[in-house]
Amino acid sequence: MAKTGEKSSHESYWVELLAKLGNDKQVREVAGKISKAYVNTGRRSTLTNNNVKLRLGIALFNAGVEEKPYYNDEYEEYALGQREEVPVEAGNDEVISEEVGTFPMGFVFINPLKNKIGLPLQFHRCLATTKNQFIPKTKYVSGTVPQYEKLIENLSFVQKRILGGQPLTLAEKILYAHLWDPKKINNIVKGETYLKLKPDRVAMQDASAQMAILQFMLSQMSSTAVPTSIHCDHLIEAFKGSDKDVATAKITNKEIFDFLRSSANRYGIKFWGPGSGIIHQVVLENYATPGELMLGTDSHTPNAGGLGMIAIGVGGADAVDAMADIPWELKAPKILGVKLTGELNEWTSPKDVILHLVGKLTVRGGTGHIIEYFGPGIEKLSCTGMATICNMGAEVGATTSLFPFTSSMYSYLTSTRRQQVAHQASLYSSYLKADVDAKYDQVIEINLSELEPHINGPFTPDLSTPLSKFSDFIKKNGWKDEIKAGLIGSCTNSSYQDMSRVVSLTTQALDKGLQPKADFFITPGSEQIRETMERDGHFEILEKVGGHVLANACGPCIGQWKRTDIQKDEENAILTSYNRNFRNRNDGNPSTMNFLASPEIVTAMTFAGKLSFNPITDTLIDKDGKPFKFSSPFGDELPSEGFAEAQIDTLADRTADIIISPDSTRLQLLEPFQIFPGKEYDNLRILVKVKGKCTTDHISAAGPWLKYKGHLENISNNTLIGALNAENNKVNVVRNALTGTDDTIPNVARYYKKNGVQWVVIAEHNYGEGSAREHAALQVRYLGCPIIIAKSFARIHETNLKKQGVLPLVFKNDDDYNLITGSDVITTIGVVGLKPDKDVIIRVRRGKNGDYKEFDIETKHTMSEDQIEWFNKGSALNLIAYKNSSRNL
Ligand code: SF4
C-alpha cells in the first residue's frame, strides 16, 4: 500500500498534463489536488495509473480541454474504466470530499470548478448525496454498456450530411443514430419516411414471446443478434397470494415456461422466470440505458423512457426482425414536446402528470408521435417517476415517450449496480438531450406547481378528473359512493419511492388504529423491489393493515385476478395505480368501474372506502372517535441501504434441447414455408371476398384464442372468422368451391389446403389495420394463401405479410374489386421475375365445364428488391436461414 507522501509513480503523466493545461491557474490547482488526494489517502493501492488518467481525461474532455476522453487501452474503448469497483473506505471518502469531492465508487469529480471542468451542473444532486449514497458492493452488472461513440458518429453523419446541420430533439437524435445504413438515406420527412433502424435490445413477455421464439428458430441462427430477454409475468393468476399463485402458475403453464426457458438457454436469451418480476420494471432495473433503442413485445415498453431510452412496444414479428438482424422499420414519427415547469406539490406525484396529459390528449392524441419531455421541471423528478410517465404514454397511442438524461437517472443507474452505464452516459450527456433550438412539432406546457392529483376513468384512461372535482363527478353520475378494492403496484407504479410514500400514509393510519375499508392489494414490480421492501419493513406495515401482497407479476392488471368478493356482473368500483382501464380489463366483469390514480391516492381512498373522499381536505374518524387527516405522503427516492440483491436473470446450458411436448395443444414447432416454385400461380381459389373493414382482429381474433398463440395449427382455427363475406353478407360463411357447400372460413381454407388448392383473399381498403399481430399474416400463409389482393393495405400488416412470403397486391383501379366474384378462379402473370414497380396481372376466369370467360385486372405492389428475395425464398426467415447455411458450407 502506498504511504502518505510517497512519490507518485505516474509523475511524468502529471507533468505532461499540467503542461497541457497551460496557465489556467484554477484548473492546475484542481488537477494537483486530485493527484495529491489519491496519494495522501492511500488510494493508489486500488487506483492504477490508468484509472487516474481516465478520471482526469474525462474531466478535461468535459471542460473542453481535450477533444476526446482518455482512451482506455485495456478495454479498447473510451470508457470510465473499471469493470470492478474500487473499494471505498469511509475515511478516505471524507478526506477526498473535503478537497475535490467523490462520486460513488470512488470516482473523482472536481467540485470547485464544476462550470469549467468536471461533470455537468446537473450532477449537483449526486454531490449532495454522495456521502450517504449506497455504494453497491456487487460485481454483478446487468445489461450492456452503450457504444455512444458509434451512435454519435452515425448521428453526426445524418445531421450534417442529410439534415443540413439542423438542431434535433432527443428522440430524433436517438432514432437517427440507430439508422441501419445512414448512407442510403437522402432525406427524412417526419410522418412520411420509413426509417430502417437497428435496435440495441429486445424484451419479450411470456405470452408474446412464444410465437416470436418459434419464428426465430426458423432463422437457424445460434443466438440472437441483439441482447434479448424473456419475462414470465402475464400468466400468473392472482388468487391466494404470492407464493401459492406462482406455484400454481408453474404447474398450469409448465409447458410454456419450460419451452421459454429451454429456448432462452439455447439462444443466449436472458430468462426471467415466473415470480421474478414484470417485464418493464425488470428492464428498468437491469437493461434500460440512456440513448439506446429497444423493442419490447408489450405496449408499455416505453416505461424505459424514464431512463432516456427509446423503447417501443411492437408485435412479435418486429422483435424477430431485431433478433434475426433484419432492419426494423418505423415511419419517422413527429415529436410532441411536453415542457415541464415548476415542482410537484406534496400530494401530487409523477402519475398525475400523465393522468392529466392523457385527459388533454385523449387516447388517440399521441398517434404517430414520440412524446419528449423537457424543461426545468424534469430535474426534480425521480427516474422511476419519469418511467411511470413514459409507461402510461401508451394510453395516448404515442410511439413512445422519453426524458433527457438527468441526475436522478445517474443515481438510479448507480443504485441498480450499473455504474459503468451511468458514467458513460454522463460522459456523453450532450448526446442525451435535445440540441439547443431543437424544434418540436407541437408543444404542451405543464406547470407542475399547479398540478393537482387526478383520477381517470372509468372504462377509459382519458376521462381525467382533478381530485378536487371527483366527488361532484361521482354524484353527478349517480354512482354508488363505495370502493370495493384498492390495488397498487404493477409495472407502472411499484418503485421504491411509490412504495415508501404509500407506507408513510399506512403508518399514519395504523397509528390511529385505522384499517382500509376496502380490499387492499399490493403488486411489487420485481423480486428486487419485493425483497427490498421486505428488508425495509414495508410489508410488515402493509400487512398489519390487511394488505394482500400478490406475486411480482401482472395479475389483476391484465385480468389474471380470481376475484371472489363480487357476483358476476355486479356493479362496483375499484381504484388502481395501473395504467389501463378498459372495460373487463381487471376482473373480466364489464360492470366493474375501474379508476386510475397514483398509489398514494389509491391507498388513502382505500382507507376511506369512498369514492368521494379527498385525502387532502377530508378527515376520517380514528379509533378514539377523533377526526384524523392524513399528512402528505413522503418517501425515499432510492433505498438508503441500496436495493436488496434479488434473483437475477438466468442463462444456463446452451446445448440443452428445446422442450416442446409433442402432445401440446399450446405449442408447436413451425415448419419453414415453401419457397416460391418459380412458376405463375394457376387455379387460385377465392377463399373470401371481404366486404368493409378487415382488421387484424377480424383476421386473427384474440380472447380465448390467445392461449394458442404458440400453436399455429390450433390458432389457425380462428382465421378470418370476423370477416364479412361480400357474396352473402354473412360473417364467417363462405362457399367451398370444391364441394359446393357453405362452411366456416377456416374450415374451407383447411379443406383447400388438404386438397392442395391455394387461395387468395379479396379485400377493400386498409386490409389488416389494427394491432401489429403477426398471427394474422402467419395463419393465412400457413393455410395456403400466397397472395392477397386489396384496395389498400395497412402498412404494418402489409410488411408482416411480405415477411411471411405472402405477396400483397393492390388494385390499380379500386372499382375492379367489384368485377371479381367469390366463385372466380385466378391465374397470375408477372409474379415470375417480379421486380419493384413492375405490375402484376390477375387473369380472372369465370364459368365451368369449358364454358367460361376470362378478363385481366391490373395490380401493383410495393415489394422492394430485398422483399422480393423474402418472397422467392418463402419468407424473410427462410432467407436468413439460407444465408446462414450458405455461410456454414
Ligand atoms: Fe402490461 Fe399490466 Fe403487466 Fe404492466 S403490469 S406489463 S401494463 S399487463
Coordinates of C-alpha atoms in Angstrom, one line a residue, residues 436-889:
V436 CA -30.4 23.9 -28.3
D437 CA -33.1 25.4 -30.5
A438 CA -34.5 22.0 -31.5
K439 CA -38.0 22.3 -32.9
Y440 CA -40.9 20.2 -31.7
D441 CA -43.8 19.5 -33.9
Q442 CA -46.1 20.5 -31.1
V443 CA -45.5 21.7 -27.6
I444 CA -47.7 21.3 -24.5
E445 CA -46.7 23.0 -21.2
I446 CA -47.5 21.7 -17.8
N447 CA -46.7 23.7 -14.6
L448 CA -46.1 21.0 -12.0
S449 CA -46.7 23.5 -9.2
E450 CA -50.2 24.0 -10.4
L451 CA -51.0 20.3 -10.9
E452 CA -53.2 18.5 -8.5
P453 CA -53.8 14.8 -8.2
H454 CA -56.1 13.3 -10.8
I455 CA -58.3 10.3 -11.1
N456 CA -59.1 8.8 -14.5
G457 CA -61.9 6.6 -15.6
P458 CA -64.0 4.6 -15.5
F459 CA -63.5 2.5 -18.6
T460 CA -61.1 4.8 -20.4
P461 CA -57.9 6.4 -19.3
D462 CA -58.6 9.8 -20.9
L463 CA -61.6 10.6 -18.7
S464 CA -59.5 12.7 -16.4
T465 CA -60.9 14.4 -13.3
P466 CA -58.9 16.6 -10.8
L467 CA -59.2 15.2 -7.3
S468 CA -61.0 18.3 -6.0
K469 CA -63.8 17.8 -8.5
F470 CA -64.0 14.0 -8.3
S471 CA -66.6 13.9 -5.5
D472 CA -69.0 16.0 -7.6
F473 CA -68.2 13.9 -10.7
I474 CA -69.3 10.7 -8.8
K475 CA -72.5 12.4 -7.5
K476 CA -73.4 13.8 -10.9
N477 CA -73.2 10.3 -12.4
G478 CA -75.2 8.8 -9.6
W479 CA -72.6 6.1 -8.9
K480 CA -72.6 4.4 -5.5
D481 CA -70.1 6.1 -3.3
E482 CA -68.1 3.0 -2.4
I483 CA -64.7 1.5 -3.3
K484 CA -64.6 -2.3 -3.3
A485 CA -60.8 -2.7 -3.8
G486 CA -57.7 -0.6 -4.0
L487 CA -54.8 -2.1 -5.9
I488 CA -51.3 -0.6 -6.1
G489 CA -48.1 -1.6 -7.8
S490 CA -47.8 -3.1 -11.3
C491 CA -45.2 -2.2 -13.9
T492 CA -46.5 1.4 -13.7
N493 CA -46.1 2.3 -10.1
S494 CA -44.1 -0.1 -7.9
S495 CA -40.9 1.9 -7.4
Y496 CA -39.2 2.2 -4.0
Q497 CA -40.4 5.8 -4.0
D498 CA -44.0 4.9 -4.7
M499 CA -44.0 2.2 -2.0
S500 CA -42.3 4.2 0.7
R501 CA -44.7 7.1 0.1
V502 CA -47.6 4.6 0.5
V503 CA -46.0 3.2 3.7
S504 CA -45.8 6.7 5.1
L505 CA -49.6 7.0 4.8
T506 CA -50.2 3.5 6.0
T507 CA -48.1 4.1 9.1
Q508 CA -50.2 7.2 10.0
A509 CA -53.4 5.3 9.6
L510 CA -52.0 2.4 11.6
D511 CA -51.0 4.7 14.4
K512 CA -54.6 5.9 14.6
G513 CA -56.0 2.4 14.7
L514 CA -57.4 2.5 11.1
Q515 CA -57.9 -0.3 8.7
P516 CA -58.7 0.0 5.0
K517 CA -62.5 -0.1 4.3
A518 CA -61.9 -1.9 1.0
D519 CA -59.7 -4.8 0.0
F520 CA -56.1 -3.7 -0.4
F521 CA -53.7 -5.4 -2.9
I522 CA -50.0 -4.7 -3.5
T523 CA -48.2 -5.9 -6.6
P524 CA -44.5 -5.4 -6.4
G525 CA -43.0 -4.9 -9.9
S526 CA -40.0 -7.2 -9.3
E527 CA -38.3 -9.5 -6.9
Q528 CA -35.7 -6.8 -6.3
I529 CA -38.3 -4.4 -5.1
R530 CA -40.2 -7.0 -3.2
E531 CA -37.1 -8.1 -1.3
T532 CA -36.0 -4.5 -0.6
M533 CA -39.5 -3.7 0.7
E534 CA -39.4 -6.8 2.9
R535 CA -36.0 -5.9 4.3
D536 CA -37.0 -2.3 5.0
G537 CA -40.2 -3.4 6.9
H538 CA -42.7 -2.1 4.3
F539 CA -44.6 -5.3 4.1
E540 CA -44.8 -5.6 7.8
I541 CA -46.7 -2.3 7.9
L542 CA -48.8 -3.1 4.8
E543 CA -49.8 -6.5 6.1
K544 CA -50.7 -5.1 9.5
V545 CA -53.5 -3.2 7.9
G546 CA -54.6 -6.3 6.0
G547 CA -52.8 -5.6 2.7
H548 CA -52.5 -8.7 0.4
V549 CA -49.2 -9.0 -1.3
L550 CA -49.5 -10.5 -4.7
A551 CA -46.9 -12.1 -6.9
N552 CA -44.4 -10.0 -8.8
A553 CA -46.5 -10.3 -11.9
C554 CA -49.2 -8.6 -14.0
G555 CA -52.1 -10.3 -12.1
P556 CA -55.2 -8.1 -11.9
C557 CA -53.7 -5.6 -14.3
I558 CA -54.3 -8.0 -17.2
G559 CA -57.4 -9.8 -16.0
Q560 CA -55.5 -12.5 -14.1
W561 CA -57.5 -11.9 -11.0
K562 CA -59.7 -14.6 -9.5
R563 CA -62.0 -12.3 -7.7
T564 CA -64.4 -13.7 -5.1
D565 CA -65.8 -10.6 -3.4
I566 CA -68.5 -9.7 -6.0
Q567 CA -71.1 -11.6 -8.0
K568 CA -70.8 -11.9 -11.8
D569 CA -71.8 -8.6 -13.5
E570 CA -72.2 -6.8 -10.1
E571 CA -71.7 -3.1 -10.5
N572 CA -68.8 -2.0 -8.3
A573 CA -65.8 0.4 -8.2
I574 CA -62.1 -0.3 -7.9
L575 CA -59.2 2.1 -7.7
T576 CA -55.8 1.1 -9.1
S577 CA -52.4 2.6 -9.7
Y578 CA -52.2 0.7 -13.0
N579 CA -52.1 2.2 -16.5
R580 CA -55.1 0.9 -18.5
N581 CA -58.7 0.6 -17.5
F582 CA -60.8 -0.6 -20.4
R583 CA -64.0 -2.4 -19.5
N584 CA -63.4 -6.0 -18.4
R585 CA -59.6 -5.5 -18.1
N586 CA -59.1 -6.3 -14.5
D587 CA -61.6 -8.9 -13.5
G588 CA -63.5 -9.8 -16.6
N589 CA -66.6 -8.1 -15.2
P590 CA -68.0 -5.5 -17.5
S591 CA -69.7 -3.7 -14.6
T592 CA -66.5 -3.1 -12.6
M593 CA -65.8 0.6 -12.8
N594 CA -62.0 0.9 -12.8
F595 CA -60.4 4.2 -11.9
L596 CA -56.8 5.1 -12.2
A597 CA -54.8 7.2 -9.7
S598 CA -51.4 7.5 -8.0
P599 CA -50.5 4.8 -5.4
E600 CA -50.8 7.4 -2.7
I601 CA -54.3 8.5 -3.6
V602 CA -55.4 4.9 -4.1
T603 CA -54.1 4.0 -0.6
A604 CA -55.6 6.9 1.2
M605 CA -59.0 6.4 -0.5
T606 CA -58.9 2.7 0.2
F607 CA -58.8 3.5 3.9
A608 CA -61.9 5.7 3.5
G609 CA -63.6 3.1 1.2
K610 CA -65.4 6.0 -0.5
L611 CA -65.0 7.5 -4.0
S612 CA -65.9 10.9 -2.7
F613 CA -63.1 11.0 -0.1
N614 CA -60.5 13.7 -0.8
P615 CA -57.4 12.9 1.5
I616 CA -56.1 16.5 1.1
T617 CA -59.2 18.1 2.6
D618 CA -61.3 15.4 4.3
T619 CA -61.0 13.6 7.6
L620 CA -61.6 10.1 8.8
I621 CA -62.5 9.1 12.4
D622 CA -59.8 7.3 14.3
K623 CA -60.0 4.6 17.0
D624 CA -60.7 7.2 19.7
G625 CA -63.5 8.7 17.7
K626 CA -61.5 11.8 16.8
P627 CA -61.1 13.3 13.3
F628 CA -57.9 12.2 11.6
K629 CA -56.5 13.8 8.5
F630 CA -53.6 12.3 6.5
S631 CA -50.4 14.3 6.4
S632 CA -48.9 14.5 3.0
P633 CA -47.0 11.4 1.9
F634 CA -43.2 11.3 1.8
G635 CA -40.7 8.7 0.9
D636 CA -37.1 8.0 -0.2
E637 CA -36.5 8.1 -3.9
L638 CA -34.0 5.3 -3.6
P639 CA -33.3 2.9 -0.6
S640 CA -30.6 4.3 1.6
E641 CA -29.2 0.9 2.0
G642 CA -29.4 0.1 -1.6
F643 CA -31.5 -2.5 -3.3
A644 CA -31.5 -6.0 -2.0
E645 CA -29.8 -8.4 -4.3
A646 CA -32.6 -10.5 -5.6
Q647 CA -33.0 -13.1 -8.3
I648 CA -31.2 -12.1 -11.5
D649 CA -31.7 -13.3 -15.0
T650 CA -30.5 -16.8 -15.7
L651 CA -28.6 -18.3 -18.6
A652 CA -27.9 -22.0 -18.4
D653 CA -26.7 -24.8 -20.6
R654 CA -26.7 -23.6 -24.1
T655 CA -26.6 -27.0 -25.6
A656 CA -29.7 -28.4 -23.9
D657 CA -32.7 -29.3 -26.0
I658 CA -35.6 -27.0 -26.5
I659 CA -38.6 -28.6 -24.8
I660 CA -41.9 -28.9 -26.6
S661 CA -44.2 -31.8 -25.8
P662 CA -45.4 -33.5 -29.0
D663 CA -48.9 -33.6 -27.4
S664 CA -49.0 -29.9 -26.6
T665 CA -52.1 -28.0 -27.7
R666 CA -50.4 -24.7 -26.9
L667 CA -47.0 -25.0 -28.6
Q668 CA -45.9 -26.4 -31.9
L669 CA -42.7 -26.1 -33.8
L670 CA -43.0 -24.2 -37.1
E671 CA -42.1 -25.7 -40.4
P672 CA -40.4 -23.3 -42.9
F673 CA -42.9 -22.1 -45.5
Q674 CA -42.4 -23.4 -49.1
I675 CA -40.2 -21.4 -51.4
F676 CA -41.7 -19.8 -54.4
P677 CA -41.9 -22.6 -57.0
G678 CA -40.8 -20.3 -59.8
K679 CA -43.9 -20.5 -62.0
E680 CA -47.0 -18.4 -62.2
Y681 CA -49.9 -19.3 -59.9
D682 CA -52.8 -21.1 -61.6
N683 CA -56.2 -22.1 -60.3
L684 CA -56.1 -19.9 -57.2
R685 CA -59.5 -20.0 -55.5
I686 CA -61.0 -17.1 -53.7
L687 CA -61.4 -18.0 -50.1
V688 CA -63.4 -14.9 -49.3
K689 CA -64.2 -11.6 -50.9
V690 CA -64.3 -9.4 -47.8
K691 CA -66.7 -6.5 -47.5
G692 CA -65.8 -3.4 -45.5
K693 CA -63.3 -3.3 -42.6
C694 CA -60.9 -6.2 -42.1
T695 CA -58.6 -5.6 -39.2
T696 CA -56.1 -8.0 -37.7
D697 CA -58.8 -8.8 -35.1
H698 CA -61.1 -9.9 -38.0
I699 CA -58.2 -12.0 -39.4
S700 CA -56.9 -13.5 -36.1
A701 CA -59.3 -12.9 -33.2
A702 CA -58.0 -12.6 -29.6
G703 CA -59.9 -13.5 -26.5
P704 CA -59.9 -17.3 -25.9
W705 CA -57.7 -17.8 -28.9
L706 CA -54.7 -16.2 -27.1
K707 CA -53.9 -19.5 -25.3
Y708 CA -53.0 -20.9 -28.7
K709 CA -50.5 -18.2 -29.6
G710 CA -47.7 -20.7 -29.7
H711 CA -49.6 -23.2 -31.8
L712 CA -50.0 -22.1 -35.3
E713 CA -52.2 -25.0 -36.3
N714 CA -54.7 -24.6 -33.5
I715 CA -54.9 -20.8 -33.6
S716 CA -55.5 -21.0 -37.3
N717 CA -59.0 -22.2 -36.5
N718 CA -59.8 -18.5 -36.0
T719 CA -58.6 -17.3 -39.4
L720 CA -60.8 -14.6 -40.8
I721 CA -63.7 -15.6 -38.6
G722 CA -64.6 -11.9 -38.2
A723 CA -64.6 -11.2 -42.0
L724 CA -67.9 -10.2 -43.7
N725 CA -68.4 -12.1 -46.9
A726 CA -69.4 -9.7 -49.7
E727 CA -71.1 -12.6 -51.5
N728 CA -73.7 -13.4 -48.9
N729 CA -73.4 -10.6 -46.3
K730 CA -72.6 -13.2 -43.7
V731 CA -69.7 -13.3 -41.2
N732 CA -67.6 -16.4 -41.4
V733 CA -69.7 -18.2 -44.0
V734 CA -68.3 -19.0 -47.4
R735 CA -68.9 -21.4 -50.3
N736 CA -66.5 -24.3 -50.6
A737 CA -65.8 -24.2 -54.4
L738 CA -64.7 -27.9 -54.4
T739 CA -67.8 -29.3 -52.6
G740 CA -70.4 -26.6 -53.4
T741 CA -71.4 -26.4 -49.7
D742 CA -71.3 -23.4 -47.3
D743 CA -68.9 -23.7 -44.3
T744 CA -66.8 -21.5 -42.0
I745 CA -63.8 -19.7 -43.5
P746 CA -61.2 -21.7 -41.5
N747 CA -62.9 -25.0 -42.5
V748 CA -62.9 -24.2 -46.1
A749 CA -59.3 -23.0 -46.0
R750 CA -58.3 -26.2 -44.4
Y751 CA -60.2 -28.2 -47.0
Y752 CA -58.4 -26.4 -49.8
K753 CA -55.0 -26.9 -48.1
K754 CA -55.7 -30.6 -47.6
N755 CA -56.5 -30.9 -51.3
G756 CA -53.5 -28.9 -52.5
V757 CA -55.5 -25.9 -53.6
Q758 CA -54.1 -22.5 -53.0
W759 CA -56.3 -19.5 -52.4
V760 CA -56.4 -15.7 -52.2
V761 CA -58.4 -13.1 -50.2
I762 CA -60.0 -10.1 -52.0
A763 CA -60.4 -7.1 -49.7
E764 CA -61.3 -3.4 -49.6
H765 CA -59.3 -0.5 -48.1
N766 CA -56.7 -0.7 -45.3
Y767 CA -56.7 -4.5 -45.0
G768 CA -55.0 -5.6 -41.8
E769 CA -55.4 -2.4 -39.8
G770 CA -55.2 -2.6 -36.0
S771 CA -52.7 -4.1 -33.8
A772 CA -49.5 -5.5 -35.3
R773 CA -50.4 -9.1 -34.8
E774 CA -48.1 -11.4 -36.7
H775 CA -50.5 -14.3 -36.4
A776 CA -52.8 -12.5 -38.9
A777 CA -50.0 -13.0 -41.6
L778 CA -48.7 -16.3 -40.4
Q779 CA -52.1 -18.0 -40.4
V780 CA -53.2 -17.2 -43.9
R781 CA -49.8 -18.3 -45.2
Y782 CA -50.0 -21.5 -43.2
L783 CA -53.4 -22.3 -44.6
G784 CA -52.3 -21.9 -48.2
C785 CA -52.6 -18.3 -49.2
P786 CA -49.7 -16.9 -51.4
I787 CA -51.4 -13.6 -52.5
I788 CA -53.9 -11.1 -51.0
I789 CA -55.5 -8.5 -53.3
A790 CA -56.9 -5.4 -51.7
K791 CA -57.8 -1.8 -52.5
S792 CA -55.1 -0.9 -50.0
F793 CA -53.2 -2.4 -47.0
A794 CA -52.4 -1.2 -43.5
R795 CA -48.7 -0.6 -43.7
I796 CA -47.6 -2.8 -40.8
H797 CA -49.7 -5.7 -41.8
E798 CA -48.5 -5.4 -45.4
T799 CA -44.9 -5.7 -44.2
N800 CA -45.9 -8.7 -42.0
L801 CA -47.4 -10.4 -45.0
K802 CA -44.2 -9.8 -47.0
K803 CA -42.1 -11.2 -44.2
Q804 CA -44.1 -14.4 -44.3
G805 CA -43.8 -14.8 -48.0
V806 CA -47.3 -13.6 -49.0
L807 CA -47.5 -11.2 -51.9
P808 CA -49.8 -8.2 -51.2
L809 CA -51.2 -6.8 -54.5
V810 CA -53.2 -3.6 -54.8
F811 CA -55.9 -3.0 -57.4
K812 CA -54.7 -0.2 -59.8
N813 CA -58.3 0.7 -60.1
D814 CA -60.4 0.4 -56.9
D815 CA -63.6 -0.4 -58.9
D816 CA -62.0 -3.7 -60.2
Y817 CA -62.8 -5.1 -56.7
N818 CA -66.4 -5.1 -57.9
L819 CA -65.5 -7.2 -61.0
I820 CA -64.4 -10.2 -59.0
T821 CA -66.9 -12.7 -57.5
G822 CA -66.3 -15.4 -54.9
S823 CA -66.5 -18.3 -57.3
D824 CA -63.9 -17.0 -59.8
V825 CA -60.6 -18.7 -60.4
I826 CA -57.3 -16.7 -60.7
T827 CA -54.1 -17.0 -62.6
T828 CA -51.2 -14.6 -62.2
I829 CA -49.0 -13.0 -64.9
G830 CA -45.8 -11.3 -63.7
V831 CA -45.1 -13.0 -60.4
V832 CA -42.2 -14.8 -62.1
G833 CA -39.4 -12.3 -62.5
L834 CA -41.2 -9.9 -60.0
K835 CA -39.4 -6.5 -59.9
P836 CA -40.0 -3.4 -57.8
D837 CA -42.6 -1.2 -59.5
K838 CA -43.5 -3.9 -62.1
D839 CA -47.2 -4.6 -62.2
V840 CA -48.8 -8.0 -61.8
I841 CA -51.8 -9.0 -64.0
I842 CA -54.6 -11.0 -62.4
R843 CA -56.3 -13.1 -65.0
V844 CA -59.9 -13.9 -63.8
R845 CA -61.7 -17.0 -65.1
R846 CA -65.4 -17.4 -64.6
G847 CA -67.7 -20.3 -65.6
K848 CA -67.2 -24.0 -65.8
N849 CA -67.1 -27.1 -67.9
G850 CA -65.3 -25.3 -70.7
D851 CA -67.9 -22.6 -70.8
Y852 CA -66.0 -19.7 -69.3
K853 CA -64.8 -16.2 -69.9
E854 CA -61.6 -14.6 -68.9
F855 CA -60.6 -11.0 -68.2
D856 CA -57.5 -9.3 -66.8
I857 CA -57.2 -6.9 -63.9
E858 CA -54.1 -4.8 -63.2
T859 CA -52.5 -4.7 -59.8
K860 CA -49.4 -3.1 -58.4
H861 CA -47.2 -3.8 -55.4
T862 CA -44.7 -2.2 -53.1
M863 CA -42.1 -5.0 -52.9
S864 CA -38.5 -3.8 -52.7
E865 CA -35.6 -5.9 -54.1
D866 CA -35.0 -7.3 -50.5
Q867 CA -38.6 -8.2 -50.0
I868 CA -38.8 -9.9 -53.4
E869 CA -35.9 -12.1 -52.1
W870 CA -38.1 -12.9 -49.0
F871 CA -40.9 -13.9 -51.3
N872 CA -38.7 -16.1 -53.5
K873 CA -37.2 -17.9 -50.5
G874 CA -40.7 -18.4 -48.9
S875 CA -40.2 -15.9 -46.0
A876 CA -37.8 -13.4 -44.5
L877 CA -36.6 -16.0 -42.0
N878 CA -36.1 -18.6 -44.7
L879 CA -33.8 -16.1 -46.4
I880 CA -31.8 -15.6 -43.1
A881 CA -31.6 -19.4 -42.7
Y882 CA -30.5 -19.8 -46.3
K883 CA -27.8 -17.2 -45.8
N884 CA -26.6 -18.8 -42.6
S885 CA -26.5 -22.3 -44.1
S886 CA -24.6 -20.9 -47.2
R887 CA -22.1 -19.3 -44.8
N888 CA -21.6 -22.5 -43.0
L889 CA -20.9 -24.6 -46.1

